[in-house]
């Protein structure tokens, strides 16, 4: 007699399809990676605290997690959030400006071949130029304020943005471009229908790179000229030998950079679903 004919529930285990097994394996892999990441961070914090407690390292110079927490709790919350707000605003504005301007320049260089050939060596030289050397000039040009820090952030990010995006544009299959041209497509149509969609992963990777570069540029700018911000706290703490304040500011920077990176990662997930990218 068939079990279905008895009206009793079937106790036979369901056999997973290959796709279900693949998706389950991907979820498990993500959970394992996340657990290892959290475990590595906790192990580092614990080892750091233990080394300071046992005297393996000088906690006055290297600080330790407990002293960082004590320093953060002793700071005035309004002043701390003011410093965080200054740095975060400068970084976000510089990040967005550099990304948009870099993409625009890459589009122009892709569109005008002769212009690209003329400017290519200059772009390479500008990429190798240490931007910190331009600090005094930037201050004279735009003034000693937040605008100088934003300009420094843009300069740090923009050349890398142009190079990475332009390389992605040039890597698109030439056969597909010729096919669209043979069908009467304009340059704008080729750009919007082929080049940009094909470079969605490259654009997202560019944003990931710019997250780190934007924070480097912002703190570098605050080192040069600032009266507020996390870079200012780091400079002040190093001058008065308050290494706990220096390390606490650095930890806050790491947290902010992580949050900003997670924001870009969320954009990546959305674009992958939108364009069906594996």
Short mmCIF file of C-alpha atoms in Angstrom, two decimals:
data_model
loop_
_atom_site.label_atom_id
_atom_site.label_comp_id
_atom_site.label_asym_id
_atom_site.label_seq_id
_atom_site.Cartn_x
_atom_site.Cartn_y
_atom_site.Cartn_z
CA UNK A 1 0.00 0.00 0.00
CA UNK A 2 1.26 3.46 -0.86
CA UNK A 3 1.85 5.80 2.10
CA UNK A 4 -0.02 8.57 0.30
CA UNK A 5 -3.13 6.34 0.15
CA UNK A 6 -3.25 6.01 3.96
CA UNK A 7 -3.53 9.77 4.51
CA UNK A 8 -0.55 9.68 6.90
CA UNK A 9 2.19 12.30 6.57
CA UNK A 10 5.17 11.20 4.54
CA UNK A 11 8.21 10.70 6.77
CA UNK A 12 10.63 10.30 3.89
CA UNK A 13 13.27 13.10 3.90
CA UNK A 14 13.11 15.53 1.03
CA UNK A 15 15.95 15.21 -1.44
CA UNK A 16 17.52 18.60 -2.13
CA UNK A 17 18.03 19.63 -5.71
CA UNK A 18 21.56 20.52 -6.88
CA UNK A 19 20.65 24.22 -6.80
CA UNK A 20 19.37 23.97 -3.21
CA UNK A 21 22.57 22.21 -2.16
CA UNK A 22 24.61 24.91 -3.91
CA UNK A 23 22.70 27.73 -2.19
CA UNK A 24 22.98 25.99 1.19
CA UNK A 25 26.72 25.58 0.70
CA UNK A 26 27.06 29.28 -0.16
CA UNK A 27 25.14 30.28 2.97
CA UNK A 28 27.28 28.01 5.12
CA UNK A 29 30.46 29.38 3.57
CA UNK A 30 29.33 32.95 4.31
CA UNK A 31 28.53 32.05 7.92
CA UNK A 32 31.91 30.37 8.36
CA UNK A 33 33.76 33.36 6.89
CA UNK A 34 31.82 35.79 9.10
CA UNK A 35 32.49 33.68 12.19
CA UNK A 36 36.21 33.49 11.38
CA UNK A 37 36.35 37.26 10.82
CA UNK A 38 34.69 37.99 14.16
CA UNK A 39 36.82 35.36 15.90
CA UNK A 40 40.03 36.81 14.47
CA UNK A 41 39.06 40.30 15.67
CA UNK A 42 38.17 39.09 19.15
CA UNK A 43 41.41 37.08 19.35
CA UNK A 44 43.44 40.14 18.35
CA UNK A 45 41.70 42.31 20.97
CA UNK A 46 42.15 39.67 23.65
CA UNK A 47 45.82 39.09 22.82
CA UNK A 48 46.46 42.84 22.79
CA UNK A 49 44.86 43.27 26.22
CA UNK A 50 46.68 40.22 27.60
CA UNK A 51 50.05 41.42 26.30
CA UNK A 52 49.53 44.80 27.98
CA UNK A 53 48.39 43.18 31.24
CA UNK A 54 51.39 40.82 31.40
CA UNK A 55 53.83 43.58 30.47
CA UNK A 56 54.88 42.11 27.15
CA UNK A 57 54.24 45.53 25.60
CA UNK A 58 54.34 49.03 27.04
CA UNK A 59 50.70 50.08 27.31
CA UNK A 60 51.73 53.74 27.56
CA UNK A 61 53.09 53.57 24.00
CA UNK A 62 50.81 50.98 22.39
CA UNK A 63 47.75 51.52 24.61
CA UNK A 64 45.31 48.62 25.03
CA UNK A 65 41.57 47.99 24.58
CA UNK A 66 40.66 48.73 28.20
CA UNK A 67 42.52 52.06 28.15
CA UNK A 68 40.92 52.98 24.82
CA UNK A 69 37.45 52.32 26.26
CA UNK A 70 38.33 54.38 29.35
CA UNK A 71 39.56 57.25 27.16
CA UNK A 72 36.42 57.22 25.02
CA UNK A 73 34.18 57.21 28.10
CA UNK A 74 36.07 60.21 29.54
CA UNK A 75 35.61 62.36 26.43
CA UNK A 76 32.79 64.87 26.14
CA UNK A 77 30.22 63.15 23.85
CA UNK A 78 29.21 66.37 22.09
CA UNK A 79 32.83 67.28 21.33
CA UNK A 80 33.62 63.74 20.19
CA UNK A 81 30.66 63.60 17.82
CA UNK A 82 31.60 67.05 16.51
CA UNK A 83 35.05 65.76 15.57
CA UNK A 84 33.53 62.61 14.04
CA UNK A 85 31.01 64.70 12.08
CA UNK A 86 33.70 66.95 10.61
CA UNK A 87 35.84 64.04 9.44
CA UNK A 88 32.91 61.97 8.16
CA UNK A 89 31.45 64.88 6.18
CA UNK A 90 34.80 65.73 4.58
CA UNK A 91 35.41 62.10 3.67
CA UNK A 92 31.95 61.47 2.19
CA UNK A 93 31.97 64.69 0.14
CA UNK A 94 35.47 63.98 -1.18
CA UNK A 95 34.56 60.34 -1.91
CA UNK A 96 31.44 61.23 -3.90
CA UNK A 97 33.10 64.12 -5.75
CA UNK A 98 36.15 62.06 -6.72
CA UNK A 99 34.05 59.07 -7.85
CA UNK A 100 31.67 61.11 -10.02
CA UNK A 101 34.39 63.34 -11.47
CA UNK A 102 36.65 60.37 -12.13
CA UNK A 103 33.91 58.49 -13.99
CA UNK A 104 33.13 61.61 -16.04
CA UNK A 105 36.79 62.04 -17.02
CA UNK A 106 37.05 58.33 -17.90
CA UNK A 107 33.99 58.66 -20.15
CA UNK A 108 35.52 61.67 -21.92
CA UNK A 109 38.84 59.87 -22.41
CA UNK A 110 37.01 56.82 -23.78
CA UNK A 111 34.97 59.00 -26.14
CA UNK A 112 37.87 61.07 -27.48
CA UNK A 113 40.70 58.72 -28.45
CA UNK A 114 43.21 61.44 -29.37
CA UNK A 115 42.64 63.18 -26.07
CA UNK A 116 43.29 59.89 -24.26
CA UNK A 117 46.54 59.33 -26.14
CA UNK A 118 47.71 62.87 -25.34
CA UNK A 119 46.82 62.78 -21.64
CA UNK A 120 47.77 59.16 -20.84
CA UNK A 121 51.41 59.85 -19.86
CA UNK A 122 50.36 62.83 -17.74
CA UNK A 123 47.82 60.69 -15.91
CA UNK A 124 50.52 58.12 -15.12
CA UNK A 125 52.84 60.85 -13.81
CA UNK A 126 50.08 62.40 -11.69
CA UNK A 127 49.30 59.00 -10.21
CA UNK A 128 52.94 58.62 -9.14
CA UNK A 129 53.11 62.14 -7.70
CA UNK A 130 52.98 62.21 -3.87
CA UNK A 131 49.86 64.29 -3.22
CA UNK A 132 51.11 65.43 0.17
CA UNK A 133 53.66 67.57 -1.69
CA UNK A 134 50.76 69.63 -3.04
CA UNK A 135 49.44 70.37 0.45
CA UNK A 136 50.89 73.90 0.82
CA UNK A 137 49.74 74.80 -2.71
CA UNK A 138 46.22 73.53 -2.00
CA UNK A 139 46.04 75.63 1.17
CA UNK A 140 47.09 78.75 -0.75
CA UNK A 141 44.62 78.05 -3.57
CA UNK A 142 41.45 77.15 -1.63
CA UNK A 143 42.23 78.30 1.90
CA UNK A 144 42.97 76.61 5.20
CA UNK A 145 39.70 74.89 5.96
CA UNK A 146 37.46 71.96 5.14
CA UNK A 147 37.67 72.78 1.44
CA UNK A 148 41.42 72.08 1.44
CA UNK A 149 40.82 68.69 3.08
CA UNK A 150 38.15 67.80 0.52
CA UNK A 151 40.43 68.82 -2.36
CA UNK A 152 43.18 66.62 -0.93
CA UNK A 153 40.74 63.71 -0.71
CA UNK A 154 39.67 64.23 -4.31
CA UNK A 155 43.28 64.36 -5.52
CA UNK A 156 44.08 61.12 -3.71
CA UNK A 157 41.12 59.28 -5.25
CA UNK A 158 40.51 60.74 -8.68
CA UNK A 159 43.52 59.46 -10.65
CA UNK A 160 43.02 55.89 -9.46
CA UNK A 161 39.33 56.23 -10.33
CA UNK A 162 40.08 57.42 -13.85
CA UNK A 163 42.63 54.69 -14.51
CA UNK A 164 40.52 51.81 -13.16
CA UNK A 165 37.29 52.91 -14.85
CA UNK A 166 39.01 53.67 -18.16
CA UNK A 167 40.71 50.27 -18.16
CA UNK A 168 37.31 48.67 -17.65
CA UNK A 169 35.86 50.64 -20.56
CA UNK A 170 38.74 49.62 -22.83
CA UNK A 171 38.36 45.94 -21.88
CA UNK A 172 34.86 45.66 -23.37
CA UNK A 173 34.73 43.25 -26.32
CA UNK A 174 35.49 45.24 -29.47
CA UNK A 175 33.31 42.86 -31.48
CA UNK A 176 30.22 43.91 -29.54
CA UNK A 177 31.04 47.58 -30.14
CA UNK A 178 31.46 46.96 -33.89
CA UNK A 179 28.15 45.08 -33.94
CA UNK A 180 26.32 48.00 -32.34
CA UNK A 181 27.99 50.43 -34.76
CA UNK A 182 26.91 48.30 -37.71
CA UNK A 183 23.35 48.59 -36.43
CA UNK A 184 23.59 52.38 -36.39
CA UNK A 185 24.13 52.91 -32.64
CA UNK A 186 25.55 56.26 -31.57
CA UNK A 187 28.43 56.72 -29.15
CA UNK A 188 25.97 57.64 -26.40
CA UNK A 189 23.94 54.49 -27.03
CA UNK A 190 27.06 52.33 -27.00
CA UNK A 191 28.09 53.95 -23.72
CA UNK A 192 24.72 53.57 -21.98
CA UNK A 193 23.66 50.22 -23.44
CA UNK A 194 26.98 48.36 -23.51
CA UNK A 195 29.97 50.03 -21.86
CA UNK A 196 28.42 51.09 -18.54
CA UNK A 197 26.34 47.90 -17.95
CA UNK A 198 29.37 45.74 -18.77
CA UNK A 199 31.45 47.68 -16.22
CA UNK A 200 29.08 47.55 -13.25
CA UNK A 201 31.43 45.18 -11.34
CA UNK A 202 34.42 47.40 -12.17
CA UNK A 203 32.57 50.51 -10.98
CA UNK A 204 31.66 48.82 -7.69
CA UNK A 205 35.27 47.69 -7.20
CA UNK A 206 36.36 51.26 -7.86
CA UNK A 207 34.05 52.45 -5.07
CA UNK A 208 35.57 49.87 -2.72
CA UNK A 209 39.06 51.15 -3.49
CA UNK A 210 37.95 54.75 -3.08
CA UNK A 211 36.61 54.06 0.41
CA UNK A 212 40.12 53.44 1.70
CA UNK A 213 41.71 56.18 -0.38
CA UNK A 214 39.11 58.72 0.74
CA UNK A 215 39.91 58.11 4.39
CA UNK A 216 43.63 58.36 3.66
CA UNK A 217 43.11 61.66 1.86
CA UNK A 218 40.88 63.06 4.59
CA UNK A 219 43.25 62.27 7.44
CA UNK A 220 46.20 63.46 5.37
CA UNK A 221 44.39 66.73 4.80
CA UNK A 222 43.56 67.05 8.49
CA UNK A 223 47.22 66.50 9.31
CA UNK A 224 48.04 69.54 7.19
CA UNK A 225 45.28 71.91 8.21
CA UNK A 226 42.45 71.31 10.66
CA UNK A 227 41.02 72.64 13.89
CA UNK A 228 38.59 69.76 14.32
CA UNK A 229 38.25 66.17 13.25
CA UNK A 230 39.72 62.80 14.11
CA UNK A 231 42.97 63.69 12.35
CA UNK A 232 43.20 66.74 14.60
CA UNK A 233 42.70 64.53 17.68
CA UNK A 234 45.46 62.20 16.49
CA UNK A 235 47.86 65.10 15.97
CA UNK A 236 46.95 66.63 19.34
CA UNK A 237 47.28 63.29 21.15
CA UNK A 238 50.72 62.61 19.66
CA UNK A 239 51.94 66.11 20.57
CA UNK A 240 50.97 65.78 24.26
CA UNK A 241 51.87 62.05 24.39
CA UNK A 242 48.30 60.91 24.98
CA UNK A 243 48.66 57.70 23.02
CA UNK A 244 45.35 56.41 24.35
CA UNK A 245 43.63 59.31 22.56
CA UNK A 246 45.58 58.55 19.39
CA UNK A 247 44.58 54.88 19.45
CA UNK A 248 40.97 55.70 20.37
CA UNK A 249 40.72 58.06 17.38
CA UNK A 250 42.26 55.39 15.17
CA UNK A 251 39.72 52.81 16.34
CA UNK A 252 36.88 55.23 15.54
CA UNK A 253 38.36 55.73 12.08
CA UNK A 254 38.41 51.95 11.56
CA UNK A 255 34.76 51.70 12.59
CA UNK A 256 33.70 54.54 10.27
CA UNK A 257 35.66 53.07 7.36
CA UNK A 258 34.03 49.68 7.99
CA UNK A 259 30.55 51.20 7.99
CA UNK A 260 31.31 53.06 4.76
CA UNK A 261 32.67 49.87 3.18
CA UNK A 262 29.53 47.96 4.22
CA UNK A 263 27.48 50.66 2.50
CA UNK A 264 29.39 50.05 -0.73
CA UNK A 265 28.98 46.28 -0.23
CA UNK A 266 25.21 46.82 0.02
CA UNK A 267 25.33 48.69 -3.29
CA UNK A 268 27.24 45.74 -4.75
CA UNK A 269 24.55 43.28 -3.65
CA UNK A 270 21.83 45.43 -5.20
CA UNK A 271 23.69 45.76 -8.51
CA UNK A 272 24.39 42.03 -8.62
CA UNK A 273 20.68 41.30 -8.29
CA UNK A 274 19.80 44.04 -10.78
CA UNK A 275 22.24 42.83 -13.46
CA UNK A 276 22.18 39.12 -12.47
CA UNK A 277 25.90 39.03 -11.71
CA UNK A 278 27.27 35.98 -9.93
#
